[in-house]
XYZ file of N, CA, C and O in Angstrom:
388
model
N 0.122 -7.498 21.737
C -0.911 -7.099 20.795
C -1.710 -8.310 20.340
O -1.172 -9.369 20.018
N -2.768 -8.141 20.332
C -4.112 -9.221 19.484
C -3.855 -9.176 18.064
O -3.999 -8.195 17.335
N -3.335 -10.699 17.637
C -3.404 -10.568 16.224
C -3.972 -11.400 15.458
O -3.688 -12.511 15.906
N -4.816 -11.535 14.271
C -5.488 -12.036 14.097
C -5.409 -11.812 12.344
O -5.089 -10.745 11.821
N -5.839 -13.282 11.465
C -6.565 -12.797 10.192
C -7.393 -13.911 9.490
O -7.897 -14.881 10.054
N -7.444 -13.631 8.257
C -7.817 -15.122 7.562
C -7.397 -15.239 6.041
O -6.945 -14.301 5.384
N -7.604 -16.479 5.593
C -7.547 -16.340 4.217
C -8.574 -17.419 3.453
O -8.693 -18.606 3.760
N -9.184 -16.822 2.537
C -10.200 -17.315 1.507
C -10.040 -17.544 0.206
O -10.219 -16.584 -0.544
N -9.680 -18.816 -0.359
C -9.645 -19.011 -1.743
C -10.615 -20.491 -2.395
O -11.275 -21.390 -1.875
N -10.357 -20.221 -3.349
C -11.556 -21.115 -4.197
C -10.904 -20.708 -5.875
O -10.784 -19.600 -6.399
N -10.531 -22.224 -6.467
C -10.885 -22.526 -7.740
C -11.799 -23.353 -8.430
O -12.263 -24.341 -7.859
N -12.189 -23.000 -9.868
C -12.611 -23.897 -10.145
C -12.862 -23.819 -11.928
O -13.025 -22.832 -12.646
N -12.815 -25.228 -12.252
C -12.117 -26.022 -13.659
C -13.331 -25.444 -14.649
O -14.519 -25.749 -14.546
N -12.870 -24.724 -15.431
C -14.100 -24.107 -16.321
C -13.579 -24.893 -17.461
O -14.513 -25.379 -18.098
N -12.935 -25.056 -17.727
C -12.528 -26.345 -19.385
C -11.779 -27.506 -19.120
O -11.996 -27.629 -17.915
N -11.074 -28.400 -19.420
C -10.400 -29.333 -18.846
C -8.846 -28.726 -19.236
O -7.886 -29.378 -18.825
N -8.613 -27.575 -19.968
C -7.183 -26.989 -19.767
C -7.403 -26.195 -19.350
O -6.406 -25.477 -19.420
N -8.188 -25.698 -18.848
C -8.548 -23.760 -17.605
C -8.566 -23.933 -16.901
O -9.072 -25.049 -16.782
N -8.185 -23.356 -15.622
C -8.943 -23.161 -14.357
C -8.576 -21.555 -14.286
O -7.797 -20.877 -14.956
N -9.469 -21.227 -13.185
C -9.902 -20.248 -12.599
C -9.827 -19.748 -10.837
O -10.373 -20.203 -9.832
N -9.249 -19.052 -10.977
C -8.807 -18.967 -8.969
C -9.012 -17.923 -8.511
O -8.815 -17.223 -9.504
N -9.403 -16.904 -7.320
C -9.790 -16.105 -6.228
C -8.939 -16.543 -4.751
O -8.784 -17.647 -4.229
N -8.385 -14.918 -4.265
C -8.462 -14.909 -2.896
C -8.281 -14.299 -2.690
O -7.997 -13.411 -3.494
N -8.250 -14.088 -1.047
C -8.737 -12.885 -0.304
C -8.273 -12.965 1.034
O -8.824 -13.653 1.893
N -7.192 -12.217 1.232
C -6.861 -12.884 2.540
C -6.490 -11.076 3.642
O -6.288 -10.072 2.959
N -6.456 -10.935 5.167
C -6.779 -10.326 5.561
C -5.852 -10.279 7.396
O -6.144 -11.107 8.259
N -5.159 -9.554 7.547
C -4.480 -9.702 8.966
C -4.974 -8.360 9.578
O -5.430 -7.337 9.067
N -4.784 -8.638 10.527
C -5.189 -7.049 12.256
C -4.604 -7.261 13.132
O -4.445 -8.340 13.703
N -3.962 -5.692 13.505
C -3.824 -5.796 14.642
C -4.591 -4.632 15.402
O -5.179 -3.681 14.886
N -4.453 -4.919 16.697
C -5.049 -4.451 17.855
C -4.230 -3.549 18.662
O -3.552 -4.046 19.561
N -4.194 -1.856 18.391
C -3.082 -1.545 19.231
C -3.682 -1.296 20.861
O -4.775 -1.198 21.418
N -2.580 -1.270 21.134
C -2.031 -1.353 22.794
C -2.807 0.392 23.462
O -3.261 1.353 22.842
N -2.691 0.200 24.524
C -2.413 1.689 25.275
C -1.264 2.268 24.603
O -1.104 2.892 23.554
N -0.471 1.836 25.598
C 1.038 2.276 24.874
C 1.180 2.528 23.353
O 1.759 3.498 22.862
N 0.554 1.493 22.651
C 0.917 2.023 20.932
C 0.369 3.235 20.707
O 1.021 4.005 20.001
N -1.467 3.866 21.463
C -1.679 4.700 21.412
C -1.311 5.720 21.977
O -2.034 6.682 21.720
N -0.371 5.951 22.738
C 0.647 7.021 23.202
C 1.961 7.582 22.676
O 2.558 8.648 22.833
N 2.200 6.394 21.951
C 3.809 6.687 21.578
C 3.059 7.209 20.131
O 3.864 7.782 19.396
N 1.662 7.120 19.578
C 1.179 7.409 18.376
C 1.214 8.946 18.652
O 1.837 9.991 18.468
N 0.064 8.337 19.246
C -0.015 10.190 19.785
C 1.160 11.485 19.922
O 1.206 12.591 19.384
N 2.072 10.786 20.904
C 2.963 11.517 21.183
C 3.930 11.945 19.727
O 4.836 12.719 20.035
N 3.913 11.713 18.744
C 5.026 11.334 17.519
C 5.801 10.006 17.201
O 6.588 9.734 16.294
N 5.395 9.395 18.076
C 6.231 8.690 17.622
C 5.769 7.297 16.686
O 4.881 7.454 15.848
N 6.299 6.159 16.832
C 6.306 5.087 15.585
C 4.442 4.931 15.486
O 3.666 5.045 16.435
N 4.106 4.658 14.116
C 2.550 4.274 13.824
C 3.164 2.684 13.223
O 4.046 2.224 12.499
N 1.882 2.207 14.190
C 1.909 0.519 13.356
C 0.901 0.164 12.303
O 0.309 1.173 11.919
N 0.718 -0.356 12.024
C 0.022 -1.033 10.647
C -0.909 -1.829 11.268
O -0.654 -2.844 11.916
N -2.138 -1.292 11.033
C -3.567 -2.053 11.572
C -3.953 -3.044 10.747
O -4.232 -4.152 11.205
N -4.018 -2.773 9.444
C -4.694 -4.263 8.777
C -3.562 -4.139 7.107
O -3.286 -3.203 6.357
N -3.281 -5.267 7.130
C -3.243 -5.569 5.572
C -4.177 -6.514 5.112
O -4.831 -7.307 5.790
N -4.175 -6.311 3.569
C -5.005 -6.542 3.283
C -4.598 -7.162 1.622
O -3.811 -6.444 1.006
N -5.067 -8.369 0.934
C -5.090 -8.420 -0.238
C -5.929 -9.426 -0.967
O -6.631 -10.244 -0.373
N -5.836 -9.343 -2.257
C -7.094 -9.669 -3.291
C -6.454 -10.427 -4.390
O -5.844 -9.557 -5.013
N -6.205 -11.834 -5.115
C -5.407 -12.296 -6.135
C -6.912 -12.846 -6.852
O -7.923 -13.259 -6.285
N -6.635 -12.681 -8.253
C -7.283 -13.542 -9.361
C -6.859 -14.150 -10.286
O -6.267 -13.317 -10.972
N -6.749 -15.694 -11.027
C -5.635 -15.661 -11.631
C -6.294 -16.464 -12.546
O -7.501 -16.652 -12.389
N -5.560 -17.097 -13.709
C -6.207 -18.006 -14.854
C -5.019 -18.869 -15.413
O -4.021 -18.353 -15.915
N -5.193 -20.157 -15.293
C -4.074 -21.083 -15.534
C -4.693 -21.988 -16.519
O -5.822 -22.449 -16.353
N -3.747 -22.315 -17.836
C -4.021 -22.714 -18.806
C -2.777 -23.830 -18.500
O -1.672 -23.607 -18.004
N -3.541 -25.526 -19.129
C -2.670 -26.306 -19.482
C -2.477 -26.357 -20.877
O -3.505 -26.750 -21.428
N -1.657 -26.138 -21.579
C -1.155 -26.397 -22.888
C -0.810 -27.852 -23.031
O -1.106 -28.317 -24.131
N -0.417 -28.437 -22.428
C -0.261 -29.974 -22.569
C 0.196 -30.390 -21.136
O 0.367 -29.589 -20.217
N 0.376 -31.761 -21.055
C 0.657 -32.580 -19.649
C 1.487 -31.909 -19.235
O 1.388 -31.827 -18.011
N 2.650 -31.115 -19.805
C 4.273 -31.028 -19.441
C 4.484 -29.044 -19.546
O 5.589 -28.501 -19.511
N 3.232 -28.334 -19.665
C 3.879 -27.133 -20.084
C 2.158 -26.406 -19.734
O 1.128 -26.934 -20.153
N 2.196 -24.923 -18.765
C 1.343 -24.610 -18.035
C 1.259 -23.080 -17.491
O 2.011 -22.735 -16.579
N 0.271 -22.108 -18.104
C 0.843 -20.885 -18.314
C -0.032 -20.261 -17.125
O -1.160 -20.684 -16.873
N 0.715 -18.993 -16.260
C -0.960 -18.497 -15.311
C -0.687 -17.143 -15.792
O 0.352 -16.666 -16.248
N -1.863 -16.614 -15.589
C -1.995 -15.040 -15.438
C -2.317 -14.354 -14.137
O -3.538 -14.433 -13.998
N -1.755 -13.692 -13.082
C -2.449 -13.124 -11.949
C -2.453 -11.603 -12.034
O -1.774 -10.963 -12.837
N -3.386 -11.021 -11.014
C -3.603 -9.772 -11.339
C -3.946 -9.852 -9.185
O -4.706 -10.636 -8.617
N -3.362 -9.122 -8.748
C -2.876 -8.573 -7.173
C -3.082 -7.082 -6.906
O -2.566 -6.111 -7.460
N -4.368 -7.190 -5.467
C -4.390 -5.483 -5.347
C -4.211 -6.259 -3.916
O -4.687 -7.331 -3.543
N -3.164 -5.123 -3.103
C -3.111 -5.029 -1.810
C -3.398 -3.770 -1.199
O -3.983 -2.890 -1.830
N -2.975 -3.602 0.155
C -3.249 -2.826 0.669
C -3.061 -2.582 2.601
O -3.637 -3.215 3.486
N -2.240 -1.657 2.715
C -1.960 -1.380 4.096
C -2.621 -0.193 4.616
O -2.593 0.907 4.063
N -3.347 -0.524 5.940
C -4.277 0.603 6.622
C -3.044 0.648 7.796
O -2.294 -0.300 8.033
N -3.007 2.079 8.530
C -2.075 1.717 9.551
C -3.228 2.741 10.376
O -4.254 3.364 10.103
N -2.288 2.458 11.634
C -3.423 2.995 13.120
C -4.098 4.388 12.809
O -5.212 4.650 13.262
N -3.221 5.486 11.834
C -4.037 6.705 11.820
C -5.002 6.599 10.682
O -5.821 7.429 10.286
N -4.804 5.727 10.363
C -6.346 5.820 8.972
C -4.912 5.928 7.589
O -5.166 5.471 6.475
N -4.109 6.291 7.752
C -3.206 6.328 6.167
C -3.259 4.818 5.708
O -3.368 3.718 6.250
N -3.122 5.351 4.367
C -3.373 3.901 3.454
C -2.777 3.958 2.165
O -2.784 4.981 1.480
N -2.202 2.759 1.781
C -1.214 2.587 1.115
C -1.783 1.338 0.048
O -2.156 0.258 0.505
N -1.796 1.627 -1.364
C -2.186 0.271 -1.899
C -1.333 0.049 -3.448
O -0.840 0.941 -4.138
N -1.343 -1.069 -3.652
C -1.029 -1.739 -5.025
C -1.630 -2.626 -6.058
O -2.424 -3.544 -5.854
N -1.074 -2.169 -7.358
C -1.786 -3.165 -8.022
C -0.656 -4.190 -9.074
O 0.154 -3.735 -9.882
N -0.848 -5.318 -8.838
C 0.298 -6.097 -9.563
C 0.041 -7.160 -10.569
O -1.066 -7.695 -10.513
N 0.691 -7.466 -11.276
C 0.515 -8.249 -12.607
C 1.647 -8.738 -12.336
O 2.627 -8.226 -11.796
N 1.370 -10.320 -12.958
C 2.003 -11.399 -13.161
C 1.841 -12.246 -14.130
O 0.694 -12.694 -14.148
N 2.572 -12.677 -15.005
C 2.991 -13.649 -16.210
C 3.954 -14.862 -15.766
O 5.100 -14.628 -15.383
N 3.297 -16.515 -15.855
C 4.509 -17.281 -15.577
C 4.212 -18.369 -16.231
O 3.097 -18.638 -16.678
N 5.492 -19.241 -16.337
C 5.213 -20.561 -16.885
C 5.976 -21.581 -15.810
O 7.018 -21.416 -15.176
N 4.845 -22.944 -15.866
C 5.403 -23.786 -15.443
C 6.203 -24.906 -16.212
O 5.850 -24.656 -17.364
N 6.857 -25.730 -16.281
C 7.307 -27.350 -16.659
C 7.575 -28.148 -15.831
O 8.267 -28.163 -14.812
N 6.655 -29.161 -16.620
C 6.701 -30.573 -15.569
C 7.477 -31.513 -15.995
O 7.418 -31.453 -17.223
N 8.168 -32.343 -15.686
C 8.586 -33.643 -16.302
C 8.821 -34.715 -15.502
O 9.165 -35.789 -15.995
């Protein structure tokens, strides 16, 4: 099978304790003859593209202590067109020393 994807991100420093982050990242596959037979016929479906989206916001509170917020939508297309997606939240802290 042909497989293929990419991924795209970019931050950038909106205060000198903020930043700000994006991405976007993206895989495919390419089915076969065969995948389209054994589809056809009943049997196993593969997963054509996933797919997902992160945004996040990271605060420094000081040199040593560093909070993010993310927010995650994904998403699985498979060979018959069904589609499957999520949405996720995240809270974390870092420490440095």
């Amino acid at each position: 099978r042909l497989d293929w994807g990419f991924l795209l991100q970019a931050t950038f420093q909106i205060a000198p304790s903020v930043k700000i982050g994006a991405n976007y990242g993206q895989s495919r596959q390419v089915e076969t003859d065969l995948d389209t037979t054994t589809r056809t016929g009943g049997g196993r479906i593969l997963v054509k593209q996933q797919e997902s989206a992160t945004a996040n916001v990271i605060y420094n509170l000081n040199k040593f202590t560093q909070f993010i917020a993310e927010y995650t939508w994904a998403q699985n297309t498979w060979m018959d067109s069904a589609k499957q997606h999520s949405n996720q939240f995240a809270l974390g802290t870092m420490f440095y020393w």
